Tab-separated table of C-alpha atoms and ligand atoms in Angstrom:
chain	number	residue	atom	x	y	z
L	1	UNK	CA	0.077	-0.180	0.102
L	2	UNK	CA	2.625	2.440	1.204
L	3	UNK	CA	4.854	1.801	-1.961
L	4	UNK	CA	1.876	2.413	-4.338
L	5	UNK	CA	0.408	5.373	-2.272
L	6	UNK	CA	-0.986	8.094	-4.326
L	7	UNK	CA	-0.028	11.683	-3.463
L	8	UNK	CA	-2.155	14.627	-3.658
L	9	UNK	CA	-1.132	17.956	-5.178
L	10	UNK	CA	-2.523	21.176	-4.919
L	11	UNK	CA	-3.846	22.872	-7.994
L	12	UNK	CA	-4.693	26.708	-8.427
L	13	UNK	CA	-7.868	26.982	-10.214
L	14	UNK	CA	-7.061	30.257	-11.033
L	15	UNK	CA	-3.482	29.925	-12.828
L	16	UNK	CA	-2.910	26.333	-13.192
L	17	UNK	CA	0.359	26.166	-10.838
L	18	UNK	CA	0.720	22.840	-8.906
L	19	UNK	CA	2.163	22.841	-5.286
L	20	UNK	CA	2.773	19.872	-3.022
L	21	UNK	CA	1.119	21.334	-0.169
L	22	UNK	CA	-2.352	23.390	0.468
L	23	UNK	CA	-2.011	27.200	1.314
L	24	UNK	CA	-4.537	29.729	1.338
L	25	UNK	CA	-2.889	31.658	-0.942
L	26	UNK	CA	-1.165	30.439	-4.354
L	27	UNK	CA	2.400	31.347	-4.153
L	28	UNK	CA	2.621	31.670	-8.272
L	29	UNK	CA	-0.146	34.240	-8.583
L	30	UNK	CA	-1.247	35.122	-5.478
L	31	UNK	CA	-5.232	34.830	-5.565
L	32	UNK	CA	-6.412	33.263	-2.511
L	33	UNK	CA	-8.662	30.208	-1.864
L	34	UNK	CA	-8.113	28.926	-5.368
L	35	UNK	CA	-6.059	25.814	-4.517
L	36	UNK	CA	-7.648	22.813	-4.753
L	37	UNK	CA	-6.197	19.237	-4.555
L	38	UNK	CA	-5.929	16.783	-7.218
L	39	UNK	CA	-5.526	13.053	-6.544
L	40	UNK	CA	-1.934	12.030	-7.841
L	41	UNK	CA	-1.372	8.925	-10.139
L	42	UNK	CA	-0.053	5.544	-9.108
L	43	UNK	CA	2.881	4.301	-11.167
L	44	UNK	CA	0.479	2.341	-13.669
L	45	UNK	CA	-1.696	5.475	-14.503
L	46	UNK	CA	1.272	7.564	-14.993
L	47	UNK	CA	2.651	5.220	-17.443
L	48	UNK	CA	-0.736	5.312	-19.112
L	49	UNK	CA	-0.629	8.960	-19.258
L	50	UNK	CA	2.558	9.259	-20.636
L	51	UNK	CA	2.671	6.727	-23.477
L	52	UNK	CA	0.736	7.198	-26.289
L	53	UNK	CA	0.011	3.768	-26.897
L	54	UNK	CA	0.205	2.381	-23.521
L	55	UNK	CA	3.011	-0.281	-24.620
L	56	UNK	CA	6.515	-0.412	-24.506
L	57	UNK	CA	8.285	2.354	-26.286
L	58	UNK	CA	10.584	1.586	-29.397
L	59	UNK	CA	13.345	3.376	-31.115
L	60	UNK	CA	12.512	3.935	-34.615
L	61	UNK	CA	14.341	5.435	-37.720
L	62	UNK	CA	12.516	8.765	-38.676
L	63	UNK	CA	12.230	7.901	-42.339
L	64	UNK	CA	10.048	4.761	-41.540
L	65	UNK	CA	7.649	6.884	-39.907
L	66	UNK	CA	4.610	6.989	-41.926
L	67	UNK	CA	2.978	10.178	-42.559
L	68	UNK	CA	1.775	11.822	-45.486
L	69	UNK	CA	0.242	15.541	-45.847
L	70	UNK	CA	-2.220	14.056	-47.975
L	71	UNK	CA	-3.660	12.768	-44.448
L	72	UNK	CA	-5.276	15.844	-43.806
L	73	UNK	CA	-8.668	16.421	-44.229
L	74	UNK	CA	-10.680	19.632	-45.886
L	75	UNK	CA	-13.526	21.087	-43.666
L	76	UNK	CA	-14.284	22.829	-46.722
L	77	UNK	CA	-14.175	26.010	-44.946
L	78	UNK	CA	-11.269	28.105	-46.603
L	79	UNK	CA	-10.658	30.231	-43.866
L	80	UNK	CA	-10.833	27.065	-41.053
L	81	UNK	CA	-8.788	25.086	-43.424
L	82	UNK	CA	-5.996	28.120	-43.615
L	83	UNK	CA	-5.442	28.605	-39.638
L	84	UNK	CA	-5.162	24.739	-39.128
L	85	UNK	CA	-2.595	24.667	-41.374
L	86	UNK	CA	-4.710	22.852	-44.306
L	87	UNK	CA	-6.797	21.158	-42.936
L	88	UNK	CA	-7.710	18.771	-40.076
L	89	UNK	CA	-4.617	16.407	-39.334
L	90	UNK	CA	-6.118	12.887	-37.901
L	91	UNK	CA	-5.141	12.334	-34.668
L	92	UNK	CA	-4.652	16.032	-33.144
L	93	UNK	CA	-6.090	17.925	-30.590
L	94	UNK	CA	-7.448	21.760	-31.119
L	95	UNK	CA	-8.255	24.057	-29.018
L	96	UNK	CA	-10.666	26.932	-29.667
L	97	UNK	CA	-11.021	29.464	-27.374
L	98	UNK	CA	-12.912	32.834	-27.292
L	99	UNK	CA	-15.555	34.825	-25.622
L	100	UNK	CA	-18.831	33.399	-24.879
L	101	UNK	CA	-21.134	34.421	-27.724
L	102	UNK	CA	-18.463	35.127	-30.218
L	103	UNK	CA	-19.095	32.161	-32.301
L	104	UNK	CA	-17.284	29.188	-31.548
L	105	UNK	CA	-20.290	26.449	-31.400
L	106	UNK	CA	-21.752	27.891	-34.446
L	107	UNK	CA	-18.031	27.454	-36.407
L	108	UNK	CA	-17.768	23.992	-35.112
L	109	UNK	CA	-21.454	23.009	-35.832
L	110	UNK	CA	-20.588	24.458	-39.426
L	111	UNK	CA	-17.585	21.925	-39.793
L	112	UNK	CA	-19.402	19.255	-38.736
L	113	UNK	CA	-21.945	19.316	-41.051
L	114	UNK	CA	-19.511	19.277	-43.998
L	115	UNK	CA	-17.869	16.026	-42.321
L	116	UNK	CA	-19.629	12.783	-42.645
L	117	UNK	CA	-17.883	11.349	-39.740
L	118	UNK	CA	-18.168	14.003	-37.360
L	119	UNK	CA	-19.745	13.685	-33.535
L	120	UNK	CA	-20.593	17.044	-32.079
L	121	UNK	CA	-20.705	16.527	-28.157
L	122	UNK	CA	-22.472	19.687	-26.391
L	123	UNK	CA	-22.114	19.812	-22.634
L	124	UNK	CA	-23.523	23.396	-22.538
L	125	UNK	CA	-26.648	23.050	-24.645
L	126	UNK	CA	-29.817	20.954	-24.929
L	127	UNK	CA	-30.345	19.013	-27.906
L	128	UNK	CA	-33.249	21.493	-28.780
L	129	UNK	CA	-31.069	24.548	-28.582
L	130	UNK	CA	-28.344	22.973	-31.179
L	131	UNK	CA	-31.195	22.382	-33.353
L	132	UNK	CA	-32.650	26.192	-33.304
L	133	UNK	CA	-29.045	27.119	-34.108
L	134	UNK	CA	-28.520	24.597	-36.992
L	135	UNK	CA	-32.306	25.865	-38.236
L	136	UNK	CA	-30.399	29.361	-39.146
L	137	UNK	CA	-27.761	27.835	-41.323
L	138	UNK	CA	-28.715	27.638	-44.979
L	139	UNK	CA	-28.881	23.877	-45.301
L	140	UNK	CA	-29.390	22.822	-41.600
L	141	UNK	CA	-27.333	19.751	-41.704
L	142	UNK	CA	-30.434	17.279	-40.621
L	143	UNK	CA	-28.078	14.153	-40.402
L	144	UNK	CA	-25.420	15.232	-37.864
L	145	UNK	CA	-24.824	13.446	-35.134
L	146	UNK	CA	-25.112	14.773	-31.987
L	147	UNK	CA	-24.503	13.884	-28.017
L	148	UNK	CA	-25.574	15.484	-25.072
L	149	UNK	CA	-23.238	14.716	-22.314
L	150	UNK	CA	-20.470	16.070	-20.140
L	151	UNK	CA	-18.855	12.571	-18.537
L	152	UNK	CA	-15.550	11.895	-20.943
L	153	UNK	CA	-15.672	8.073	-20.764
L	154	UNK	CA	-18.924	7.889	-21.624
L	155	UNK	CA	-18.387	10.235	-24.946
L	156	UNK	CA	-15.625	8.431	-26.023
L	157	UNK	CA	-17.832	5.222	-25.639
L	158	UNK	CA	-20.147	6.981	-28.253
L	159	UNK	CA	-17.511	7.951	-29.957
L	160	UNK	CA	-16.085	4.366	-30.504
L	161	UNK	CA	-19.692	3.526	-31.364
L	162	UNK	CA	-20.498	5.768	-33.937
L	163	UNK	CA	-17.412	5.559	-35.559
L	164	UNK	CA	-16.589	9.277	-35.124
L	165	UNK	CA	-13.669	10.584	-37.094
L	166	UNK	CA	-13.919	13.924	-35.917
L	167	UNK	CA	-15.072	14.854	-32.342
L	168	UNK	CA	-16.141	18.350	-30.919
L	169	UNK	CA	-16.223	18.731	-27.567
L	170	UNK	CA	-18.474	21.682	-26.458
L	171	UNK	CA	-17.156	22.866	-24.336
L	172	UNK	CA	-14.295	21.380	-22.216
L	173	UNK	CA	-15.090	23.690	-18.994
L	174	UNK	CA	-18.131	21.353	-19.124
L	175	UNK	CA	-16.608	17.960	-18.780
L	176	UNK	CA	-15.884	15.684	-15.914
L	177	UNK	CA	-14.321	12.472	-15.094
L	178	UNK	CA	-15.740	9.935	-12.517
L	179	UNK	CA	-12.033	9.384	-11.400
L	180	UNK	CA	-11.766	12.965	-9.890
L	181	UNK	CA	-13.340	14.635	-7.346
L	182	UNK	CA	-13.317	18.257	-8.329
L	183	UNK	CA	-16.167	20.004	-9.832
L	184	UNK	CA	-16.151	20.325	-13.807
L	185	UNK	CA	-14.449	23.435	-14.663
L	186	UNK	CA	-11.845	23.230	-12.126
L	187	UNK	CA	-8.018	23.253	-13.515
L	188	UNK	CA	-8.240	19.636	-12.504
L	189	UNK	CA	-11.022	18.096	-14.275
L	190	UNK	CA	-10.140	20.602	-17.366
L	191	UNK	CA	-6.606	19.449	-17.366
L	192	UNK	CA	-7.463	15.608	-16.576
L	193	UNK	CA	-10.209	15.172	-19.059
L	194	UNK	CA	-8.217	17.160	-21.988
L	195	UNK	CA	-5.617	14.491	-21.166
L	196	UNK	CA	-7.780	11.772	-21.414
L	197	UNK	CA	-9.077	13.098	-24.670
L	198	UNK	CA	-5.386	13.504	-26.164
L	199	UNK	CA	-4.636	10.302	-25.566
L	200	UNK	CA	-8.037	8.970	-27.227
L	201	UNK	CA	-6.794	11.212	-30.106
L	202	UNK	CA	-3.395	9.882	-30.350
L	203	UNK	CA	-4.337	6.583	-29.856
L	204	UNK	CA	-7.602	6.165	-32.138
L	205	UNK	CA	-6.460	8.648	-34.525
L	206	UNK	CA	-9.377	10.784	-34.384
L	207	UNK	CA	-9.254	14.592	-34.362
L	208	UNK	CA	-10.986	16.287	-31.412
L	209	UNK	CA	-11.886	20.252	-31.294
L	210	UNK	CA	-12.046	21.382	-27.685
L	211	UNK	CA	-13.886	24.253	-27.391
L	212	UNK	CA	-12.930	26.128	-24.070
L	213	UNK	CA	-14.297	29.798	-22.934
L	214	UNK	CA	-11.815	32.947	-22.067
L	215	UNK	CA	-11.814	34.387	-18.666
L	216	UNK	CA	-11.673	38.174	-18.192
L	217	UNK	CA	-7.658	38.327	-18.554
L	218	UNK	CA	-7.831	36.848	-21.381
L	219	UNK	CA	-6.807	33.372	-20.714
L	220	UNK	CA	-8.446	30.158	-21.698
L	221	UNK	CA	-10.875	29.647	-18.855
L	222	UNK	CA	-8.876	27.380	-16.167
L	223	UNK	CA	-5.552	26.495	-17.319
L	224	UNK	CA	-3.086	27.846	-19.297
L	225	UNK	CA	-1.857	24.152	-19.077
L	226	UNK	CA	-4.494	22.967	-22.016
L	227	UNK	CA	-2.369	25.530	-24.255
L	228	UNK	CA	0.706	23.210	-23.592
L	229	UNK	CA	-1.158	19.766	-24.115
L	230	UNK	CA	-3.304	20.453	-27.749
L	231	UNK	CA	-1.530	20.773	-30.976
L	232	UNK	CA	-3.174	23.476	-32.266
L	233	UNK	CA	-4.640	26.977	-30.536
L	234	UNK	CA	-7.072	29.037	-32.312
L	235	UNK	CA	-8.020	31.705	-30.813
L	236	UNK	CA	-10.876	34.204	-31.572
L	237	UNK	CA	-9.647	37.377	-31.798
L	238	UNK	CA	-11.310	41.371	-31.309
L	239	UNK	CA	-14.593	42.626	-30.377
L	240	UNK	CA	-17.900	41.183	-30.583
L	241	UNK	CA	-19.481	44.748	-31.814
L	242	UNK	CA	-17.881	44.024	-35.406
L	243	UNK	CA	-19.801	41.500	-37.508
L	244	UNK	CA	-16.786	39.754	-38.362
L	245	UNK	CA	-14.503	37.329	-36.415
L	246	UNK	CA	-10.989	36.972	-36.462
L	247	UNK	CA	-9.677	33.442	-35.743
L	248	UNK	CA	-6.151	33.295	-35.189
L	249	UNK	CA	-3.704	30.242	-34.737
L	250	UNK	CA	-1.620	31.005	-31.562
L	251	UNK	CA	-0.006	27.584	-31.746
L	252	UNK	CA	-0.140	25.074	-34.542
L	253	UNK	CA	2.208	21.955	-34.584
L	254	UNK	CA	0.893	21.515	-37.989
L	255	UNK	CA	1.238	24.664	-39.460
L	256	UNK	CA	2.312	28.217	-39.100
L	257	UNK	CA	1.197	30.466	-36.505
L	258	UNK	CA	-0.201	34.038	-36.628
L	259	UNK	CA	-2.260	32.490	-39.354
L	260	UNK	CA	-5.506	34.215	-39.354
L	261	UNK	CA	-9.357	33.227	-40.857
L	262	UNK	CA	-11.761	36.189	-41.067
L	263	UNK	CA	-15.082	35.465	-40.837
L	264	UNK	CA	-18.474	37.310	-41.043
L	265	UNK	CA	-21.192	36.594	-38.330
L	266	UNK	CA	-24.107	36.749	-40.534
L	267	UNK	CA	-28.177	35.503	-40.249
L	268	UNK	CA	-26.339	32.292	-42.328
L	269	UNK	CA	-24.019	31.450	-39.326
L	270	UNK	CA	-20.223	32.149	-39.847
L	271	UNK	CA	-19.338	33.421	-43.443
L	272	UNK	CA	-16.454	33.389	-44.910
L	273	UNK	CA	-14.540	36.828	-46.073
L	274	UNK	CA	-13.119	36.127	-49.396
L	275	UNK	CA	-11.102	39.627	-49.238
L	276	UNK	CA	-10.011	40.886	-45.516
L	277	UNK	CA	-8.112	43.492	-46.745
L	278	UNK	CA	-11.125	45.496	-47.911
L	279	UNK	CA	-12.489	44.727	-44.370
L	280	UNK	CA	-9.525	47.048	-42.694
L	281	UNK	CA	-9.221	49.659	-45.214
L	282	UNK	CA	-12.856	51.735	-44.356
L	283	UNK	CA	-14.440	54.233	-46.399
L	284	UNK	CA	-11.410	55.698	-47.869
L	285	UNK	CA	-12.949	58.266	-50.751
L	286	UNK	CA	-11.198	61.300	-49.226
L	287	UNK	CA	-7.618	60.695	-46.880
L	288	UNK	CA	-8.203	62.538	-43.418
L	289	UNK	CA	-5.542	63.419	-41.315
L	290	UNK	CA	-4.097	60.955	-38.988
L	291	UNK	CA	-4.893	57.932	-41.078
L	292	UNK	CA	-2.536	55.775	-42.846
L	293	UNK	CA	-2.419	52.355	-44.492
L	294	UNK	CA	-0.093	49.810	-43.798
L	295	UNK	CA	1.020	46.345	-45.237
L	296	UNK	CA	0.739	43.644	-42.528
L	297	UNK	CA	1.635	39.830	-42.821
L	298	UNK	CA	-0.638	37.505	-40.866
L	299	UNK	CA	0.907	34.375	-41.458
L	300	UNK	CA	1.330	34.065	-44.641
L	301	UNK	CA	-1.561	36.307	-46.064
L	302	UNK	CA	-0.664	39.871	-46.559
L	303	UNK	CA	-3.301	42.394	-45.406
L	304	UNK	CA	-3.952	46.133	-46.025
L	305	UNK	CA	-5.061	47.709	-42.821
L	306	UNK	CA	-5.895	51.295	-41.827
L	307	UNK	CA	-4.267	52.666	-38.546
L	308	UNK	CA	-5.494	55.720	-36.973
L	309	UNK	CA	-3.934	57.941	-34.847
L	310	UNK	CA	-5.273	60.942	-32.546
L	311	UNK	CA	-3.060	63.877	-31.452
L	312	UNK	CA	-4.862	66.237	-29.210
L	313	UNK	CA	-3.725	68.717	-26.495
L	314	UNK	CA	-3.806	67.069	-23.308
L	315	UNK	CA	-6.073	68.312	-20.247
L	316	UNK	CA	-4.161	66.674	-17.315
L	317	UNK	CA	-0.453	67.080	-16.014
L	318	UNK	CA	0.784	63.897	-17.626
L	319	UNK	CA	-0.444	63.300	-21.198
L	320	UNK	CA	-2.191	59.863	-22.190
L	321	UNK	CA	-0.683	57.268	-24.432
L	322	UNK	CA	-3.639	54.817	-25.510
L	323	UNK	CA	-3.643	52.043	-28.167
L	324	UNK	CA	-6.419	49.434	-29.419
L	325	UNK	CA	-4.487	46.444	-31.246
L	326	UNK	CA	-1.261	48.178	-30.870
L	327	UNK	CA	1.472	47.202	-28.565
L	328	UNK	CA	1.802	50.388	-25.831
L	329	UNK	CA	5.455	49.905	-25.332
L	330	UNK	CA	6.017	50.212	-29.203
L	331	UNK	CA	3.670	53.185	-29.282
L	332	UNK	CA	6.521	54.977	-26.292
L	333	UNK	CA	9.264	54.304	-28.546
L	334	UNK	CA	7.643	55.462	-32.111
L	335	UNK	CA	6.915	58.498	-30.164
L	336	UNK	CA	10.334	59.095	-28.403
L	337	UNK	CA	11.856	58.468	-31.863
L	338	UNK	CA	9.479	61.455	-33.586
L	339	UNK	CA	10.443	63.875	-30.517
L	340	UNK	CA	13.930	63.374	-30.942
L	341	UNK	CA	14.555	63.119	-34.510
L	342	UNK	CA	11.737	64.994	-35.643
L	343	UNK	CA	11.235	67.372	-33.268
L	344	UNK	CA	7.689	66.913	-32.847
L	345	UNK	CA	6.667	68.296	-28.939
L	346	UNK	CA	4.407	65.765	-27.938
L	347	UNK	CA	5.032	66.260	-24.084
L	348	UNK	CA	1.949	67.897	-23.533
L	349	UNK	CA	-0.214	65.905	-26.115
L	350	UNK	CA	-2.609	62.986	-25.764
L	351	UNK	CA	-1.772	60.303	-28.051
L	352	UNK	CA	-4.204	57.318	-29.062
L	353	UNK	CA	-3.790	54.644	-31.851
L	354	UNK	CA	-6.438	52.825	-33.085
L	355	UNK	CA	-6.283	50.008	-35.499
L	356	UNK	CA	-9.339	49.374	-38.081
L	357	UNK	CA	-11.880	46.461	-37.218
L	358	UNK	CA	-10.410	45.219	-33.712
L	359	UNK	CA	-7.350	43.690	-35.278
L	360	UNK	CA	-4.058	43.263	-33.273
L	361	UNK	CA	-0.845	44.088	-35.116
L	362	UNK	CA	1.950	42.549	-33.949
L	363	UNK	CA	4.262	42.550	-37.469
L	364	UNK	CA	7.026	45.497	-36.923
L	365	UNK	CA	6.320	46.340	-40.669
L	366	UNK	CA	3.199	48.633	-39.259
L	367	UNK	CA	5.916	50.686	-37.160
L	368	UNK	CA	6.410	53.388	-39.941
L	369	UNK	CA	2.414	53.474	-41.079
L	370	UNK	CA	1.984	54.418	-37.270
L	371	UNK	CA	4.177	57.156	-37.337
L	372	UNK	CA	3.059	58.498	-40.146
L	373	UNK	CA	-0.733	58.482	-38.869
L	374	UNK	CA	0.954	60.058	-35.900
L	375	UNK	CA	3.031	62.918	-37.928
L	376	UNK	CA	-0.518	63.826	-39.656
L	377	UNK	CA	-2.450	63.892	-36.658
L	378	UNK	CA	-0.100	66.456	-35.333
L	379	UNK	CA	0.044	68.502	-38.058
L	380	UNK	CA	-3.317	67.940	-39.070
L	381	UNK	CA	-2.677	67.066	-42.805
L	382	UNK	CA	-3.786	64.425	-44.463
L	383	UNK	CA	-1.313	61.931	-46.249
L	384	UNK	CA	-1.260	61.692	-49.913
L	385	UNK	CA	-3.942	59.946	-50.954
L	386	UNK	CA	-3.536	55.956	-52.538
L	387	UNK	CA	-0.047	55.460	-50.015
L	388	UNK	CA	0.658	52.510	-48.369
L	389	UNK	CA	3.676	52.419	-45.820
L	390	UNK	CA	5.739	49.177	-44.916
L	391	UNK	CA	9.028	49.591	-42.529
L	392	UNK	CA	9.980	48.827	-38.989
L	393	UNK	CA	11.357	51.729	-37.163
L	394	UNK	CA	14.858	51.720	-35.279
L	395	UNK	CA	15.620	54.118	-32.535
L	396	UNK	CA	17.828	56.447	-34.569
L	397	UNK	CA	15.142	56.859	-36.799
L	398	UNK	CA	16.047	54.643	-39.733
L	399	UNK	CA	13.861	52.574	-41.343
L	400	UNK	CA	14.471	48.839	-41.332
L	401	UNK	CA	13.871	46.486	-44.127
L	402	UNK	CA	11.084	43.795	-43.386
L	403	UNK	CA	10.397	40.524	-44.702
L	404	UNK	CA	7.837	39.791	-47.689
L	405	UNK	CA	8.222	43.106	-48.775
L	406	UNK	CA	7.212	42.047	-52.395
L	407	UNK	CA	3.989	40.261	-51.358
L	408	UNK	CA	2.958	43.090	-49.189
L	409	UNK	CA	3.662	45.777	-52.582
L	410	UNK	CA	1.624	43.130	-54.711
L	411	UNK	CA	-1.436	43.165	-52.250
L	412	UNK	CA	-1.483	46.775	-52.440
L	413	UNK	CA	-1.153	47.072	-56.116
L	414	UNK	CA	-4.136	44.768	-56.282
L	415	UNK	CA	-6.342	46.965	-54.144
L	416	UNK	CA	-5.480	49.946	-56.524
L	417	UNK	CA	-3.005	52.332	-53.947
L	418	UNK	CA	-0.713	54.346	-56.469
L	419	UNK	CA	2.116	54.684	-53.961
L	420	UNK	CA	4.336	52.262	-51.865
L	421	UNK	CA	7.015	53.806	-49.265
L	422	UNK	CA	9.132	51.294	-48.356
L	423	UNK	CA	12.286	50.661	-46.873
L	424	UNK	CA	15.198	51.702	-49.193
L	425	UNK	CA	17.482	48.550	-48.944
L	426	UNK	CA	14.394	46.246	-50.097
L	427	UNK	CA	13.310	48.395	-52.548
L	428	UNK	CA	16.462	47.811	-54.471
L	429	UNK	CA	16.143	44.176	-54.820
L	430	UNK	CA	12.282	44.566	-55.561
L	431	UNK	CA	10.587	43.750	-58.803
L	432	UNK	CA	7.959	46.545	-58.525
L	433	UNK	CA	4.177	45.162	-59.727
L	434	UNK	CA	2.405	47.427	-62.307
L	435	UNK	CA	0.611	50.234	-61.175
L	436	UNK	CA	2.228	51.094	-58.311
L	437	UNK	CA	5.237	53.399	-57.308
L	438	UNK	CA	7.757	52.318	-55.172
L	439	UNK	CA	9.426	55.019	-52.952
L	440	UNK	CA	12.577	53.470	-50.926
L	441	UNK	CA	13.491	55.893	-48.077
L	442	UNK	CA	15.626	54.787	-45.228
L	443	UNK	CA	15.206	57.558	-42.481
L	444	UNK	CA	11.485	58.288	-40.928
L	445	UNK	CA	11.763	62.285	-42.163
L	446	UNK	CA	12.234	61.149	-45.592
L	447	UNK	CA	8.583	59.289	-45.511
L	448	UNK	CA	6.976	61.971	-44.272
L	449	UNK	CA	8.571	64.405	-47.262
L	450	UNK	CA	7.054	61.630	-49.698
L	451	UNK	CA	3.891	61.356	-47.750
L	452	UNK	CA	2.985	65.243	-47.188
L	453	UNK	CA	5.112	66.606	-50.666
L	454	UNK	CA	7.693	68.199	-49.258
L	455	UNK	CA	8.194	70.769	-46.159
L	456	UNK	CA	9.303	70.038	-42.595
L	457	UNK	CA	7.244	68.378	-40.025
D	1	TYD	P1	-22.115	30.809	-30.235
D	1	TYD	O1	-21.642	30.266	-31.724
D	1	TYD	O2	-23.362	30.524	-29.813
D	1	TYD	O3	-21.029	31.524	-29.773
D	1	TYD	P2	-20.308	30.625	-28.420
D	1	TYD	O4	-20.510	29.291	-28.957
D	1	TYD	O5	-18.818	31.410	-28.797
D	1	TYD	O6	-20.468	31.227	-27.364
D	1	TYD	O7	-22.719	32.462	-31.504
D	1	TYD	C1	-23.711	32.948	-30.666
D	1	TYD	C2	-24.165	34.085	-31.359
D	1	TYD	O8	-24.104	34.014	-32.723
D	1	TYD	C3	-25.636	34.930	-30.907
D	1	TYD	O9	-25.536	35.830	-30.894
D	1	TYD	C4	-26.277	34.423	-32.552
D	1	TYD	C5	-25.678	34.739	-33.426
D	1	TYD	N1	-25.654	34.060	-34.734
D	1	TYD	C6	-25.670	34.787	-35.834
D	1	TYD	O10	-25.986	36.176	-35.964
D	1	TYD	N2	-26.205	33.968	-37.140
D	1	TYD	C7	-26.159	32.992	-37.033
D	1	TYD	O11	-26.519	31.789	-37.928
D	1	TYD	C8	-26.082	31.889	-35.922
D	1	TYD	C9	-26.389	30.335	-35.695
D	1	TYD	C10	-25.978	32.442	-34.564
D	2	MG	MG1	-20.903	27.596	-27.364
């Protein structure tokens, strides 16, 4: 008995950190009364938990491992296939996170509707509710297999019986395992249910999608640890106030990350947006001061996006800086460069930066556009119409070259932009497409000469 004694560990329900002893406060995140007991595993269970097949491990030659990319299954929803890295990989575990009401269930239902061997499991909604949702879709998938259940062992039995190749669990927070005492939704249950499902996916070669709600601080609820366990994390991004929905691959063992899929929530469910650039450009009849268009890479796809800046006299002692969709630290850096290198007086001005359409931009190539929008608002002069900006800003005010320059410019030309202001070093090696004039610059000051047609800042 003593040799096989199961040791308990305590897991924080807020951050997922574990500790050998109970405490009132989590030493990792500081939250109070969040530690819950989790039964430890005995050695047999541990072996089962770590080995995908449960058998004896064998050394093999890499070349002997059978695998083809052709195994991927297309869902037929282009934007979803894109973020998955080209389709569903058999045996993969995918986590779909997002705020409540953003469209996770709808998208999963639409995906299942296109696959013959899908089983959609709901632990949140009744079968009638799901039927209601499906009735809104253009072609209600009447043959789709549904299951209302919350016990993972039972669900896996049902999946085996129906021969499911794709299993959707909506949501992982409602699931539980009999052998654990804690409540559904607790870190322990979520983690152990996911572990069981992961094993099932690898052993049986079926693809499992876990739907997960996001907590207020943006974490996939309960444990961040889920993100480490799964193969792919798809995250719904942005605000619900927009009709469009952005799904980003935050992690993908089977494809590139930061790929995004763009959808529109319409009366027909989630519909694909085929040309997302048009969505993020806004109505651009007359250029207005404080706006600029950047060409950012989202995964392998170039997107043209409008960025806006507002520079206003500050009413308070300390001027405010605010950003939506752009890194606040990066904004501070750009403001410092503009003050130092271009003599802008921003010390008594509030500065706000906003990316159109609720998109979050991490691509450094948008720096130049953000800087131009700020100067444009500061001077209250619009940039030259039809311009797109690409370039990373360095601390000395130099404009650095960026990846995929040609792809970005081609997208701009395709959308009818007439001028691209880009880093000079990249411009030299460039095959400029027709209809767009490419201007190479190496300092941010020069960009503004091109854009405002001369004069000083
Ligand atoms: P849902 O998929 O239930 O969100 P989640 O599973 O992420 O919580 O989406 C629900 C919202 O979508 C709800 O507000 C209704 C809306 N909706 C549409 O606008 N059109 C549709 O065709 C459907 C099915 C839902
Ligand atoms: Mg839902």
